[in-house]
Amino acid sequence: MPSSTSPIGLKSPPKTHVIDSHAIRQFDEAIPLWDGFEGIRPTDSLPWTFPVSLAANPIEGFSLPESGLIHGEQRFRYGRVLEAGMEVTVTSEVVSYKERGDTAFITLLTQGKAADGAMVFESESLLLAKVQ
Amino acid sequence: MPPEVQSWPSHVLTYRASDLIRYAAASGDFNPIHYDSESARSAGLPGIVVHGMLNMAVVGRYLDMMTQGRYRPREWKARFKGFVQPDQAVRLDGKMKRHDPDGALVVAVTITIVGEVKPALVAEAVLIPSTPRDRDDG
């Protein structure tokens, strides 16, 4: 991770995913339920955090450390409802980068757009990393 | 959900190490601190820890079930304030903060390790009614 040059504005090349119903089911089944509800799946809603499985390409010129990375905060905004068969193109961008002491505070904004350009989701992650 | 309901039942959940592996496979998050004790300890953790995003996924499921699938999020956020380890019981607490005139519900959920005071996760969400196309009433 650079500590002299600001990575703000660096962006990943777009990556297109076709939403796969098996991937949705696998994600859904990986969310454990609380005591007394095991095995109950009363709604057909898409798991709200499913967009995290739609990975962006790496951001050229920017890498996160493999260890000591802490996820501090996560936000999602949603537009068009995701469903199986949809094409979603995902890009990720460094929108904020600050160093305080030996810690870097990095905000990554990942956007998912439908084939016609409509916003499907925006995911904003605040990550804390040791400055190298 | 009737507007007079202010809070939902609390529920207790205990993650197993196998839950973390299943979530890693489904989400693509293979950071070894979630399945390899040695990697976790060398990162300064007491042992393997639950993915923050798995906790957030559980909160989403909790809100979805508490509102019986009748709402979906317009936007929401979670702050990860502490680590949760497998085999540690955690409690989910949720309440409705506000019912806006446009039909949106503002809700708050926390995940707290049983026996501790400060939550490991604090989430807030703005929910909007699901349209019939979003959900299956059957």
XYZ file of C-alpha atoms in Angstrom:
270
model
C 0.000 0.000 0.000
C 1.433 3.391 -0.906
C 1.910 5.786 1.985
C 3.210 8.683 -0.126
C 0.947 8.735 -3.187
C -2.783 9.002 -2.648
C -4.711 6.078 -4.115
C -7.984 8.046 -4.144
C -9.693 7.665 -7.489
C -8.025 4.387 -8.439
C -10.662 2.110 -9.945
C -10.964 -1.523 -10.964
C -11.742 -2.498 -14.548
C -15.428 -3.510 -14.780
C -16.357 -7.127 -14.224
C -19.677 -8.557 -15.398
C -21.459 -11.246 -13.404
C -24.524 -13.179 -14.474
C -26.553 -13.740 -11.319
C -26.695 -17.457 -10.729
C -29.605 -18.993 -8.813
C -27.307 -21.668 -7.347
C -24.974 -18.981 -5.999
C -27.972 -17.242 -4.410
C -29.085 -20.494 -2.796
C -25.554 -21.283 -1.599
C -25.278 -17.817 -0.034
C -28.733 -18.120 1.515
C -27.914 -21.494 3.052
C -24.625 -20.151 4.463
C -26.470 -17.748 6.775
C -27.104 -19.611 10.035
C -30.327 -19.077 11.916
C -30.689 -18.534 15.598
C -31.679 -21.126 18.170
C -35.062 -22.666 17.573
C -35.248 -21.558 13.935
C -32.772 -23.963 12.362
C -33.988 -25.191 9.011
C -36.727 -22.565 8.739
C -36.623 -20.414 5.616
C -39.951 -18.576 5.714
C -39.306 -15.924 3.071
C -38.024 -16.005 -0.472
C -36.085 -12.775 -0.143
C -32.670 -12.533 -1.702
C -30.068 -12.329 1.105
C -29.503 -8.610 1.616
C -25.716 -8.870 1.655
C -25.543 -11.132 -1.432
C -23.810 -8.359 -3.480
C -20.585 -8.994 -1.503
C -20.221 -12.234 -3.431
C -20.094 -10.283 -6.723
C -16.399 -9.503 -6.563
C -14.869 -6.659 -8.522
C -11.623 -7.001 -10.449
C -8.476 -5.968 -8.580
C -7.744 -2.233 -8.520
C -4.562 -1.703 -10.500
C -1.865 0.020 -8.493
C -3.595 -0.621 -5.189
C -3.443 -3.631 -2.923
C -4.633 -4.302 0.576
C -2.389 -6.080 3.071
C -3.168 -9.777 3.512
C -3.026 -9.644 7.277
C -4.047 -7.101 9.856
C -6.925 -5.781 7.747
C -9.970 -4.781 9.768
C -13.442 -4.176 8.368
C -14.777 -1.220 10.352
C -18.036 -0.336 8.676
C -20.198 -1.462 5.790
C -23.017 0.308 3.966
C -25.348 -0.828 1.187
C -27.735 1.092 -1.010
C -30.035 -0.671 -3.430
C -31.696 0.236 -6.683
C -33.151 -2.292 -9.109
C -34.001 -5.580 -7.388
C -31.448 -8.318 -8.072
C -32.697 -11.576 -9.480
C -31.291 -14.708 -11.066
C -30.327 -14.302 -14.715
C -29.542 -10.581 -14.434
C -26.250 -9.233 -15.705
C -24.534 -6.970 -13.206
C -21.330 -5.100 -13.960
C -19.253 -4.377 -10.890
C -16.531 -1.770 -10.374
C -14.668 -0.852 -7.233
C -13.009 2.473 -6.448
C -10.926 3.931 -3.650
C -13.052 6.925 -2.625
C -11.296 7.891 0.578
C -7.849 7.259 2.026
C -6.460 8.761 5.216
C -3.525 7.846 7.378
C -3.548 8.476 11.088
C -0.458 7.266 12.900
C 0.352 3.811 11.563
C -3.222 3.094 10.480
C -4.709 3.718 7.056
C -8.468 4.295 6.785
C -9.607 3.217 3.334
C -13.102 3.542 1.895
C -13.871 1.356 -1.096
C -17.027 2.004 -3.090
C -18.245 -0.943 -5.145
C -21.041 -0.271 -7.602
C -23.173 -2.822 -9.413
C -25.048 -1.749 -12.517
C -27.545 -3.559 -14.730
C -26.933 -3.984 -18.478
C -28.939 -0.786 -19.176
C -26.850 1.164 -16.664
C -29.448 1.197 -13.852
C -28.011 1.138 -10.356
C -28.467 -2.250 -8.692
C -26.376 -1.764 -5.582
C -23.685 0.343 -4.007
C -21.512 -1.138 -1.316
C -19.209 1.047 0.733
C -16.598 -0.590 2.945
C -14.446 1.180 5.506
C -11.258 -0.818 5.991
C -8.457 -0.227 8.478
C -4.954 -1.384 7.605
C -1.488 -0.984 9.050
C 0.605 1.414 6.954
C 3.478 -0.541 5.427
C -45.684 -5.382 10.741
C -48.205 -3.331 12.688
C -46.837 0.160 13.476
C -47.437 -0.300 17.204
C -44.738 -2.981 17.386
C -41.651 -1.236 18.742
C -39.217 -4.077 19.250
C -38.807 -7.613 18.036
C -37.987 -10.722 20.040
C -34.337 -11.217 20.879
C -32.727 -14.377 19.569
C -29.566 -16.234 20.485
C -27.210 -17.802 17.984
C -23.926 -19.664 18.332
C -21.715 -19.829 15.263
C -19.809 -23.046 14.624
C -16.463 -23.160 12.829
C -18.257 -24.997 10.006
C -20.589 -21.987 9.564
C -17.527 -19.839 8.845
C -16.208 -22.257 6.221
C -19.619 -22.451 4.562
C -19.839 -18.658 4.503
C -16.289 -18.317 3.130
C -17.228 -20.601 0.240
C -20.487 -18.778 -0.483
C -19.086 -15.248 -0.226
C -15.592 -15.781 -1.612
C -14.031 -14.279 1.539
C -11.200 -16.689 2.267
C -9.239 -14.547 4.699
C -7.542 -17.259 6.814
C -8.365 -15.491 10.125
C -11.816 -17.008 9.672
C -10.709 -20.649 9.499
C -7.027 -21.000 10.446
C -6.212 -20.499 14.149
C -2.518 -19.888 13.503
C -3.203 -17.124 10.978
C -5.728 -15.596 13.366
C -3.267 -15.625 16.268
C -0.449 -14.158 14.165
C -2.863 -11.319 13.289
C -3.185 -10.638 17.028
C -6.571 -12.324 17.488
C -7.373 -14.837 20.228
C -8.399 -17.417 17.623
C -10.532 -17.628 14.492
C -13.210 -14.955 14.287
C -16.577 -14.695 12.583
C -16.640 -12.660 9.355
C -18.094 -9.221 10.075
C -20.062 -9.663 6.875
C -21.512 -12.944 8.163
C -22.794 -11.084 11.226
C -24.262 -8.485 8.878
C -25.865 -11.206 6.746
C -27.475 -12.623 9.899
C -28.834 -9.168 10.744
C -30.339 -8.944 7.259
C -31.941 -12.345 7.697
C -33.250 -11.335 11.123
C -34.865 -8.166 9.748
C -36.254 -10.050 6.773
C -37.839 -12.626 9.071
C -39.077 -10.112 11.645
C -40.852 -8.222 8.850
C -41.946 -11.509 7.222
C -40.358 -10.543 3.905
C -42.713 -7.596 3.552
C -39.882 -5.073 3.585
C -36.561 -4.800 1.826
C -33.717 -2.393 2.541
C -33.356 0.865 0.664
C -30.091 1.411 2.465
C -28.423 0.107 5.588
C -25.148 0.097 7.403
C -23.334 -1.859 10.061
C -20.441 -0.886 12.275
C -18.182 -3.739 13.361
C -17.108 -2.865 16.871
C -15.793 -6.145 18.199
C -14.882 -9.690 17.211
C -17.104 -12.716 17.704
C -15.586 -16.193 17.934
C -17.171 -19.513 17.078
C -18.842 -21.274 20.026
C -19.585 -17.898 21.646
C -23.309 -17.286 22.007
C -24.483 -13.956 20.621
C -27.821 -12.215 21.018
C -29.698 -10.366 18.303
C -31.804 -7.421 19.467
C -33.882 -5.335 17.102
C -36.305 -2.466 17.317
C -38.224 -0.104 15.121
C -37.077 3.474 15.561
C -39.397 5.325 13.217
C -42.172 4.797 10.710
C -41.835 7.509 8.062
C -44.869 9.021 6.282
C -43.612 7.572 2.958
C -43.961 4.066 4.401
C -40.273 3.539 5.168
C -39.310 1.898 8.444
C -36.131 2.916 10.237
C -34.875 0.041 12.359
C -31.855 -0.745 14.520
C -30.300 -4.109 15.326
C -27.369 -5.080 17.506
C -25.379 -8.275 17.924
C -23.937 -8.671 21.402
C -21.895 -11.521 22.846
C -23.996 -13.012 25.637
C -22.633 -11.751 28.967
C -21.085 -8.631 27.494
C -22.549 -5.135 27.517
C -21.123 -3.463 24.423
C -22.373 -4.811 21.101
C -19.999 -6.358 18.574
C -22.137 -5.026 15.737
C -24.510 -2.075 15.464
C -26.729 -1.821 12.405
C -29.306 0.643 11.190
C -31.541 0.161 8.168
C -34.135 2.068 6.178
C -36.659 -0.478 4.939
C -39.260 0.006 2.254
C -42.243 -2.189 1.478
C -41.404 -4.991 -0.951
C -43.372 -4.705 -4.157
C -45.376 -7.800 -5.131
C -42.739 -8.463 -7.804
C -40.049 -8.686 -5.125
C -41.614 -11.464 -3.162
C -43.555 -14.626 -3.423
C -46.689 -14.612 -1.338
C -47.154 -18.348 -1.636
